[in-house]
Coordinates of C-alpha atoms in Angstrom, one line a residue:
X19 CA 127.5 114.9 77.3
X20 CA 127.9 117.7 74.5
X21 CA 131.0 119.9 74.5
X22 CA 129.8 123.7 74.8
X23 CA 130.1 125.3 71.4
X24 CA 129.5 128.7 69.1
X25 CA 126.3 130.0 67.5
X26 CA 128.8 130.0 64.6
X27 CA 129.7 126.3 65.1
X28 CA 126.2 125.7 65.5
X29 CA 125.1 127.1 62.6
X30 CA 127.5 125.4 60.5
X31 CA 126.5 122.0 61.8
X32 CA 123.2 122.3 60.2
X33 CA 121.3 122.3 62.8
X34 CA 117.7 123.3 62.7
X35 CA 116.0 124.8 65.3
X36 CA 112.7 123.7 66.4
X37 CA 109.7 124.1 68.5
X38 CA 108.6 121.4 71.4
X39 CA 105.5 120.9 69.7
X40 CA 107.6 119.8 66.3
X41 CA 110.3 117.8 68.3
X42 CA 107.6 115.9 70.2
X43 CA 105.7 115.3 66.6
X44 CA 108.9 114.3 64.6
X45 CA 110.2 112.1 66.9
X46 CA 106.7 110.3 67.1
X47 CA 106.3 110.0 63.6
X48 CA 109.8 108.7 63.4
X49 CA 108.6 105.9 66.0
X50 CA 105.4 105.4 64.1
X51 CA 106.9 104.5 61.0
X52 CA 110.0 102.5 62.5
X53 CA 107.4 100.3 64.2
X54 CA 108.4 100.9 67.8
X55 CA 106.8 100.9 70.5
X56 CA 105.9 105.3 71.7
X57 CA 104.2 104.2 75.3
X58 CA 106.1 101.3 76.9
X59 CA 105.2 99.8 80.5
X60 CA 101.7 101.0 79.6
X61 CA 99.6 97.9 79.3
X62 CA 95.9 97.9 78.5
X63 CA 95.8 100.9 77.2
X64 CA 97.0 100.2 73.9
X65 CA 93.7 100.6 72.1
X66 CA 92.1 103.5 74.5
X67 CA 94.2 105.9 75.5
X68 CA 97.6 105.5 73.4
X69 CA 95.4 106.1 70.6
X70 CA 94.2 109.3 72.0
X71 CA 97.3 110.6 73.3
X72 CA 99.1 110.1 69.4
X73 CA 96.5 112.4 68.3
X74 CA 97.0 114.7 70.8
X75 CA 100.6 115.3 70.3
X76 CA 100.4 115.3 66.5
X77 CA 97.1 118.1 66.8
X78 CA 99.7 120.0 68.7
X79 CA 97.8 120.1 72.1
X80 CA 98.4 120.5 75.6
X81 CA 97.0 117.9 77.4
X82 CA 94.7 116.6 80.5
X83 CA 94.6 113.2 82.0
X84 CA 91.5 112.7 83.4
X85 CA 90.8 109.2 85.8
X86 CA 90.8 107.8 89.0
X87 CA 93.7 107.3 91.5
X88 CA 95.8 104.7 90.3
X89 CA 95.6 104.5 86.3
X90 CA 99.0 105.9 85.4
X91 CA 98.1 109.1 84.8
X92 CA 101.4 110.4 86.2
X93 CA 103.4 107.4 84.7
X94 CA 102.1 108.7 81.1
X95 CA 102.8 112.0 81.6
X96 CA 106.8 111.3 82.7
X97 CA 107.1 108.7 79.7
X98 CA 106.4 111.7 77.4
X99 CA 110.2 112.8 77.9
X100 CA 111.1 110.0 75.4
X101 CA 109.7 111.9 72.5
X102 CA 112.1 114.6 72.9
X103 CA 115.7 115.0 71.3
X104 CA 118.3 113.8 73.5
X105 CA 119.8 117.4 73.7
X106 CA 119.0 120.8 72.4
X107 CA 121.3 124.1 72.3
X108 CA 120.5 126.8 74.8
X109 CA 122.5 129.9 75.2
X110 CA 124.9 129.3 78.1
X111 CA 124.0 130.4 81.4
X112 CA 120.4 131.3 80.1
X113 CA 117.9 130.0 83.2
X114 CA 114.9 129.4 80.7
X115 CA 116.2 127.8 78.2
X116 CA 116.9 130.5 75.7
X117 CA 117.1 128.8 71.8
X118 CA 120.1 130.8 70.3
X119 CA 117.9 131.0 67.0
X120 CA 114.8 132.7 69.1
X121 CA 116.0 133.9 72.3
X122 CA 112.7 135.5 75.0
X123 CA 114.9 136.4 78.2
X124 CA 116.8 139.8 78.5
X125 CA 120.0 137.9 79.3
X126 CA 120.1 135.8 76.2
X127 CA 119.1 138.9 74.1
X128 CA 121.6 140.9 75.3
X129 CA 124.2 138.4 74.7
X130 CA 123.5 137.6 71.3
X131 CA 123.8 141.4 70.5
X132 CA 127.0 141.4 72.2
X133 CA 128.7 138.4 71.2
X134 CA 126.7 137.5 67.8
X135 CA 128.3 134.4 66.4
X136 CA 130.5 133.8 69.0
X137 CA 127.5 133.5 71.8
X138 CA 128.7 130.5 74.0
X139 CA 126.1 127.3 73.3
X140 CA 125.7 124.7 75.9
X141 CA 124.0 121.3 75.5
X142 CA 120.6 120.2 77.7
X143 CA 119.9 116.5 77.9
X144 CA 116.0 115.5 77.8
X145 CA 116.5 114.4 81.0
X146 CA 116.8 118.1 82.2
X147 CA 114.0 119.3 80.3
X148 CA 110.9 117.4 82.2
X149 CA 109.4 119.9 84.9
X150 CA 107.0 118.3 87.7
X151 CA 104.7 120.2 89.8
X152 CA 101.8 118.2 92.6
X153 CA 99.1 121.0 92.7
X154 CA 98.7 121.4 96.7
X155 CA 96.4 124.6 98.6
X156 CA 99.9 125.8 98.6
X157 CA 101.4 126.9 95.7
X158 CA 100.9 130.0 94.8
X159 CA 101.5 132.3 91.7
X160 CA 105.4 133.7 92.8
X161 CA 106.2 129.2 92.6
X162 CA 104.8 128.9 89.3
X163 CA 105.7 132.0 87.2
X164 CA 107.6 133.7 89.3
X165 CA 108.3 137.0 91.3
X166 CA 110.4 140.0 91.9
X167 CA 113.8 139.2 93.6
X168 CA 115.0 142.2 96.0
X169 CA 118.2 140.8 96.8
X170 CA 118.9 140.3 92.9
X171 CA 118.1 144.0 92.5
X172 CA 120.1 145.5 95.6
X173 CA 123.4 143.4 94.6
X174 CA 123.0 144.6 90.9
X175 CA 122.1 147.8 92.0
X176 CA 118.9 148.0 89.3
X177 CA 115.6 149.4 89.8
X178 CA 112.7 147.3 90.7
X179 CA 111.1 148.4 87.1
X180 CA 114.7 146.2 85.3
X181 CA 113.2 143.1 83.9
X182 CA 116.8 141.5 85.1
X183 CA 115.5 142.0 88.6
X184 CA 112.9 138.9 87.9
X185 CA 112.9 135.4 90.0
X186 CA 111.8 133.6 86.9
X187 CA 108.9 130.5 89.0
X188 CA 109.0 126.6 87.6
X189 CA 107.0 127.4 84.4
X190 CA 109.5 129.9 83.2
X191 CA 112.3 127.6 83.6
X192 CA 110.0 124.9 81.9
X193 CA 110.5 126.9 78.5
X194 CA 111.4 124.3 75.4
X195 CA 110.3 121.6 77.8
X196 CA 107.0 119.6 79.0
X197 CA 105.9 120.5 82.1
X198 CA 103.3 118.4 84.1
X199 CA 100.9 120.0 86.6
X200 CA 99.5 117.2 89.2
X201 CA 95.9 117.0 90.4
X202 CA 95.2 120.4 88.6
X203 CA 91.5 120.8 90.6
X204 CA 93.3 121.0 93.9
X205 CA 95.2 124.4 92.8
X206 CA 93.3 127.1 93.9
X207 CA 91.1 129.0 91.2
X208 CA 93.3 132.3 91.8
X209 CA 96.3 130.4 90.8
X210 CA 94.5 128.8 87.8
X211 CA 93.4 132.0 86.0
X212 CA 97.5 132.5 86.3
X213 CA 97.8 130.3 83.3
X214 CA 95.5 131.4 81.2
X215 CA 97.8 133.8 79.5
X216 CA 100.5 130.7 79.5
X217 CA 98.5 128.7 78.1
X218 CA 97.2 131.1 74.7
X219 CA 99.2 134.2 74.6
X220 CA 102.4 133.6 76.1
X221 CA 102.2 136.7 77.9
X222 CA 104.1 136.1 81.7
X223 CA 102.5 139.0 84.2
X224 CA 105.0 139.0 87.4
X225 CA 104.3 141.4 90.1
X226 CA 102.9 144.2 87.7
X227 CA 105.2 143.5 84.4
X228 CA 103.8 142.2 81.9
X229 CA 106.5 140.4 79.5
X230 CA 105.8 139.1 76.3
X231 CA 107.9 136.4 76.7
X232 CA 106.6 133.5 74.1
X233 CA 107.3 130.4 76.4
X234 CA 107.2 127.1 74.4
X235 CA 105.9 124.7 76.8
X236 CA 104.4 121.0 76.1
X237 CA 101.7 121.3 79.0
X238 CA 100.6 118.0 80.8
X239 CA 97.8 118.3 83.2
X240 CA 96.2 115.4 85.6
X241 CA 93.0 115.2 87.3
X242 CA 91.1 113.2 89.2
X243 CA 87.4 113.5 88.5
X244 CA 86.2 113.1 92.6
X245 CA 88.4 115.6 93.0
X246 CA 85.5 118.1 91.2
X247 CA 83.1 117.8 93.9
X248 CA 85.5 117.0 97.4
X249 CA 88.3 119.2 97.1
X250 CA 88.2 121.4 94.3
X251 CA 87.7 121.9 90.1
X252 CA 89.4 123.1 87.2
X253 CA 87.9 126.8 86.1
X254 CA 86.3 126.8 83.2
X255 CA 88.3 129.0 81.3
X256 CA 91.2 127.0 82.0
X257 CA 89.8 123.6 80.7
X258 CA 88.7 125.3 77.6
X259 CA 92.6 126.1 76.6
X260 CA 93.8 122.6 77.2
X261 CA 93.4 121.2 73.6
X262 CA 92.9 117.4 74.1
X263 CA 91.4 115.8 77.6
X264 CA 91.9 112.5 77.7
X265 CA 90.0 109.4 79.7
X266 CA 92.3 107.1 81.9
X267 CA 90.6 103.8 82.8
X268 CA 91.7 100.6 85.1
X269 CA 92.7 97.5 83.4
X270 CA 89.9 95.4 82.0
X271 CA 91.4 91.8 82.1
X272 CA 93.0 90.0 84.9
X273 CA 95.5 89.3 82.1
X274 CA 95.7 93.4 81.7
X275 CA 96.2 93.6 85.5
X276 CA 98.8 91.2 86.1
X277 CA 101.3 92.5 83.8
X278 CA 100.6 95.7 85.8
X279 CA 101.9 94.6 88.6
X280 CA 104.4 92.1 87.9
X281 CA 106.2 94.6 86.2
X282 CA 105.8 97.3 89.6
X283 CA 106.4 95.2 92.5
X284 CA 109.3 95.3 94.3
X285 CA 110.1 91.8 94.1
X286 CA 114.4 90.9 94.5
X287 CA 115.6 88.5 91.7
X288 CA 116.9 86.4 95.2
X289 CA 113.2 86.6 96.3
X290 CA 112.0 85.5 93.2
X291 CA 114.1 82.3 93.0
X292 CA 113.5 81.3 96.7
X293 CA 109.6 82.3 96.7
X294 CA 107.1 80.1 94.2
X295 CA 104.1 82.0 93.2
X296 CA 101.3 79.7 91.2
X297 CA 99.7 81.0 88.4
X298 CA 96.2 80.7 90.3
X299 CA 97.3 82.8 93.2
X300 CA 98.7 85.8 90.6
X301 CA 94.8 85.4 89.4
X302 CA 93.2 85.3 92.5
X303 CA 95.6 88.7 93.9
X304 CA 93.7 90.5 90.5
X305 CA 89.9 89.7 91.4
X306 CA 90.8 90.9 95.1
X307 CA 90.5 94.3 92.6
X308 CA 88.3 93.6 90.5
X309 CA 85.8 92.8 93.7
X310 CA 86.8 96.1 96.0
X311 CA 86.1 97.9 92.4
X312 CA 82.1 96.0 92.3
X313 CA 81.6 96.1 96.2
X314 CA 78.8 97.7 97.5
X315 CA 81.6 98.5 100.8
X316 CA 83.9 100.4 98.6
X317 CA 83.2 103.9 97.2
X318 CA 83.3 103.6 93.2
X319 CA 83.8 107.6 93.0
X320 CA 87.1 107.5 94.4
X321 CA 88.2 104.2 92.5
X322 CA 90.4 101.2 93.9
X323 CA 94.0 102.5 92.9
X324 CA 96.6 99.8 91.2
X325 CA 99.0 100.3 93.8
X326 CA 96.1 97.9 96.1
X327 CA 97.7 95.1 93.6
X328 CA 101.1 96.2 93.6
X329 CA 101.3 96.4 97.4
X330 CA 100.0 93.4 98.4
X331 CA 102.1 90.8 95.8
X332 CA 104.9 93.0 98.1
X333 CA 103.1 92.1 101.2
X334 CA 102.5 88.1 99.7
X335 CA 106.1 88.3 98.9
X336 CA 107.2 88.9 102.3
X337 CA 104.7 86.3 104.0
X338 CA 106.5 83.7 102.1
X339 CA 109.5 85.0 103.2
X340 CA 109.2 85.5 106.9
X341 CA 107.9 81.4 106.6
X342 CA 111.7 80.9 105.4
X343 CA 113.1 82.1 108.1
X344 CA 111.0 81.2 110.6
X345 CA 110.9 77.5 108.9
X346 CA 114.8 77.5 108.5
X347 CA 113.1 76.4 104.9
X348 CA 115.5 77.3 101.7
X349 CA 111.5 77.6 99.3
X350 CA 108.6 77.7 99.7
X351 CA 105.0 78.5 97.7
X352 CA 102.5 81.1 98.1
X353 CA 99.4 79.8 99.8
X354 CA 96.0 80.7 99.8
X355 CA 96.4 81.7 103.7
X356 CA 99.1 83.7 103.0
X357 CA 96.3 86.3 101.6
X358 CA 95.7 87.3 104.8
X359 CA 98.8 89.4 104.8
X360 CA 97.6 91.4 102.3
X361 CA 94.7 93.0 104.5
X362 CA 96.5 95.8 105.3
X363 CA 97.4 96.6 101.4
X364 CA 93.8 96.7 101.0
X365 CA 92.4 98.4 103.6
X366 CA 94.7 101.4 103.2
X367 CA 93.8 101.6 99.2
X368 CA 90.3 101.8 99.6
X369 CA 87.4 104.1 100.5
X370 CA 84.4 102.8 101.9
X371 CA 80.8 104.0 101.9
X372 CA 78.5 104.4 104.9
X373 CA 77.6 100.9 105.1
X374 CA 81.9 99.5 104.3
X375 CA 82.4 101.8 107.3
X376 CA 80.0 100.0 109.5
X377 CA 81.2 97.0 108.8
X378 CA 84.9 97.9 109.4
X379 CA 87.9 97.7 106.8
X380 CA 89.3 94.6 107.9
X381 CA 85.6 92.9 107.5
X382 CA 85.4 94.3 104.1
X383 CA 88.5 93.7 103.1
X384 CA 88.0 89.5 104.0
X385 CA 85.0 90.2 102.5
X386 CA 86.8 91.1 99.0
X387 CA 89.3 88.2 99.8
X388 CA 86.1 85.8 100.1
X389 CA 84.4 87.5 96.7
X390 CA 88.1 86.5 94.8
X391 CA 88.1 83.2 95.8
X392 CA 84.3 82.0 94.8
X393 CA 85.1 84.1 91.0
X394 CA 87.7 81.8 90.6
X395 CA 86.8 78.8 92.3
X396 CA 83.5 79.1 90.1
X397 CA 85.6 79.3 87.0
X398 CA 87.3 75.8 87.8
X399 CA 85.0 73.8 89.7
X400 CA 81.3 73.0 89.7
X401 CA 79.2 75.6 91.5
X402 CA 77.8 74.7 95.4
X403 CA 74.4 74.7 95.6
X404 CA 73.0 76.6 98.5
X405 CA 70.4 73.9 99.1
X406 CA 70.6 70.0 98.4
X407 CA 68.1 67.6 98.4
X408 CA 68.9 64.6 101.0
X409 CA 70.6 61.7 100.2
X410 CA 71.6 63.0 96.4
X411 CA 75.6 63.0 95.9
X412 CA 77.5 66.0 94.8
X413 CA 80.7 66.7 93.8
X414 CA 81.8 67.8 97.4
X415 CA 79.8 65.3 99.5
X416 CA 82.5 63.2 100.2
X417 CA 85.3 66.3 101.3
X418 CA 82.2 67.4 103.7
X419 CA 81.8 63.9 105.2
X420 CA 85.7 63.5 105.3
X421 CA 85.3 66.3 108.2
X422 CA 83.1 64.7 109.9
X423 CA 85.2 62.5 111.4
X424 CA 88.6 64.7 111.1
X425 CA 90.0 68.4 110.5
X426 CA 92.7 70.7 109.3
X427 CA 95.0 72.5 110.8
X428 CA 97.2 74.3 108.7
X429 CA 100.2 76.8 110.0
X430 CA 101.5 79.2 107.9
X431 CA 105.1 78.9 109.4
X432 CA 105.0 75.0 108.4
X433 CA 107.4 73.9 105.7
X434 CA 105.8 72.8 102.2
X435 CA 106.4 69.1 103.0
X436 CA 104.5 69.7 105.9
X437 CA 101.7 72.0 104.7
X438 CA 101.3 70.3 101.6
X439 CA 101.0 66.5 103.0
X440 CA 98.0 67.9 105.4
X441 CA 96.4 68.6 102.6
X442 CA 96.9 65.5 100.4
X443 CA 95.8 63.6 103.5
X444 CA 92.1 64.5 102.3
X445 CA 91.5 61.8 99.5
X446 CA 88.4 62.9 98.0
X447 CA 89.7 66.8 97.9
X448 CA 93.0 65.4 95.7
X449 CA 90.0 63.2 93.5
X450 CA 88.1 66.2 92.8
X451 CA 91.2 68.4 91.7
X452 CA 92.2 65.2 89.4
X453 CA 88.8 65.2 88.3
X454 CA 88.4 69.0 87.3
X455 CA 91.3 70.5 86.8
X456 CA 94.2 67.4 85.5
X457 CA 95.8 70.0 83.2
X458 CA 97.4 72.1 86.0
X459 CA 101.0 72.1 87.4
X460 CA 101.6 70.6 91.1
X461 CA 101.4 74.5 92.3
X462 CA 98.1 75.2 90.8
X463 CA 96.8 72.0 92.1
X464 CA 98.0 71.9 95.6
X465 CA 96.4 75.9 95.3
X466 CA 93.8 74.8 94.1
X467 CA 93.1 72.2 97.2
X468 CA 93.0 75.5 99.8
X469 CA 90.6 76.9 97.3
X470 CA 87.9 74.5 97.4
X471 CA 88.2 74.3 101.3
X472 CA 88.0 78.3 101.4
X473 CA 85.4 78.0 99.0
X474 CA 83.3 75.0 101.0
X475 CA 83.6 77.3 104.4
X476 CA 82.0 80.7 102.3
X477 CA 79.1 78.4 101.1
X478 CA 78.9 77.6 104.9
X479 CA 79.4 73.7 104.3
X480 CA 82.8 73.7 106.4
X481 CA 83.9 76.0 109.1
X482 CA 86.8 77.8 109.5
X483 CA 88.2 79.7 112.1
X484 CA 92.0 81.6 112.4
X485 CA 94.7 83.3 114.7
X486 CA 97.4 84.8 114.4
X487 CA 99.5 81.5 113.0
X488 CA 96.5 78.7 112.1
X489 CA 93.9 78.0 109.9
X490 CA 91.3 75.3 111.0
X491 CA 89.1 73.3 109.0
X492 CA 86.5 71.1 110.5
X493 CA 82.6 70.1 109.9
X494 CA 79.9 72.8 110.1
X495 CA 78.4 73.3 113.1
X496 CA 81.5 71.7 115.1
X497 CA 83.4 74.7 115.8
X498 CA 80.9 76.6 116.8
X499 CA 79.6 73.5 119.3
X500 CA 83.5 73.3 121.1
X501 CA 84.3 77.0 120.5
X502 CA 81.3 77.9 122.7

């Protein structure tokens, strides 16, 4: 914290007064050339959009995040607040943020003519100065720039036409700071055309005044582009004083994607140490999105939000951890038939077409499960042909006969001991892993032994049927014989 000062003692300090727009631009620069890092937290975007949103800020523009749900629009927009001082000099008890050197509201004018050089100063962290705003049917024009305040006048006993009888609305009180405007297409148009003015004069009309009052403002906008056709759009005249609009996009690697949500999960450093999660399964929880986002179930307008990702490692997470307490078990790995848990992350992140709606969520969302599983089964093992000619060997002949004389149950509330020796009990399924994929750690590997099983039953070689605490494994064509 600052101690409250003088605009003499201010003066004297040397301190220079500035706009947002150079604060925001120095401080950058300053980042720039010290080599740091300007957007952290914000991976795969480091060639796309940073780049964009640099030039942006230095051309001096307001700004408008354009993507689908779930691209950090909002994260980008609140990570701006780092580019700004860590505190700035307002005239004490000014509600918009009145710069000593340029003040706007009555109050702080009439202040400085009173007291001149001895005009109290206080001290606003950057912390303060970030104003957020979600655009809903609501909000109307007294929320934003404000409104006449009858109570104000009666108790100051001024007339309505005083500019000191004025409820100054968010944007007003956003003065020398960035204000960000969420899902800008859902505000009605009405309210829109209210910042025109804003946004290239600076004039503020409230309830027939009309105040030049020369707000400074860093303007951050977001959008969603479905939202232009199902719930609303931005005006025209409104997009066209938004300087820069730039494109969001989802993460193009599964390398891009995990980073994303290892670092947002809400994963407990006790969770972590108890709870073993294989670098395969991380992988596979990835191409779950990167499958809904390719379906022909799931509605590409709308987008598959990062938060699917996010919310089911939380949902894996606590799988694993219900099998502790359940097995009295001290650790234990994430399995492959723990990813049924994370149906209900994925069926309440997605929007389905017609046909996704026929089929139901949960069916789709197996469905995306199943799609995960043969990407990265394919990218380890030899492909499964559809069709084999009779008596020729492959790679998985001997794991298919191997069920035709046994099969597998496996329980998710077993212990790892347990689990695990099931599946080493398959001999040929612990050759073909050796065969393929020797480099991996004993987690991969034993992950990797559910993957070719779940892999074998998609290409319809094996069966496999489920309730609410077993998987079972047998021969094709079995379980359907006894089950029936």
């Amino acid at each position: 914290m600052k101690n409250d000062t003088t605009f003499k003692e201010l003066k004297k300090s040397g301190y220079t007064d500035k706009t947002i727009n150079q604060e925001i631009q120095a401080n950058l620069i300053a980042k720039i050339k010290a080599k740091e890092p300007v957007f952290e937290g914000l991976w795969g975007y480091e060639d796309t959009v940073i780049p964009q949103l640099k030039k942006a800020i230095l051309a001096g523009h307001h700004i408008n995040l354009l993507g689908l749900r779930g691209q950090a629009k909002t994260r980008i927009a609140r990570s701006m607040v780092n580019l700004l001082d860590e505190y700035i000099p307002i005239v004490k008890g000014s509600e918009i943020n009145d710069s000593p050197f340029n003040p706007i509201s009555k109050y702080a004018r009439d202040l400085i003519a009173e007291l001149g050089d001895e005009t109290p100063i206080s001290w606003v962290h950057r912390s303060e100065r970030f104003f957020e705003k979600l655009a809903t049917p609501d909000v109307n024009v007294a929320d934003l720039i404000g409104d006449i305040d009858p109570i104000k006048a009666a108790t100051l006993k001024l007339p309505y036409s005083d500019e000191r009888v004025l409820h100054y609305g968010m944007i007003p009180r956003a003065n020398r700071s960035i204000f960000v405007l969420n899902e800008l297409p859902d505000l009605q148009a009405r309210i829109q055309v209210s910042l025109f003015n804003i946004l290239q004069e600076g004039d503020v009309q409230i309830r027939g005044f009309q105040l030049r009052m020369p707000l400074d403002i860093q303007f951050m906008f977001t959008a969603n582009p479905e939202d232009y056709t199902n719930r609303g759009s931005i005006v025209t005249p409104l997009k066209d004083r938004i300087g820069s609009q730039i494109f969001t996009h989802y993460p193009k690697t599964v390398a891009l994607a995990r980073q994303i949500t290892e670092q947002e999960a809400l994963v407990s450093e006790d969770d972590k140490a108890k709870i073993q999660i294989p670098d395969l399964a991380r992988n596979l929880l990835e191409e779950v999105a990167f499958a809904a986002r390719e379906s022909e179930f799931v509605d590409a307008k709308s987008g598959v939000s990062a938060r699917l990702t996010i919310s089911a490692m939380e949902n894996l997470i606590a799988a694993a951890k219900l099998r502790l307490l359940e097995s009295d078990s001290e650790k234990t790995n994430i399995r492959l038939i723990d990813f049924m848990s994370i149906v209900p992350s994925i069926t309440g992140k997605i929007e389905l077409v017609y046909e996704g709606e026929q089929e139901g969520a949960d069916y789709v969302a197996k469905i995306l499960i199943d799609d995960a599983v043969m990407t990265q089964f394919e990218s380890l093992f030899p492909r499964i042909s559809k069709l084999e000619k009779e008596g020729l060997k492959t790679p998985y002949t001997d794991i298919i006969q191997w069920f035709n004389n046994n099969h597998l149950e496996l329980n998710y509330s077993d212990n790892d001991n347990d689990f695990y020796s099931k599946l080493d009990s398959i001999k040929p399924l612990t050759t073909l892993i050796e065969e393929n994929v020797p480099e991996l750690d004993n987690n991969d590997k034993n992950f990797c032994k559910e993957l070719v099983l779940w892999a074998l039953t998609i290409s319809k070689k094996l069966d496999k049927s489920e309730n609410a605490s077993t998987f079972n494994f047998e021969s094709a064509g079995i379980g359907q014989f006894f089950r029936s």
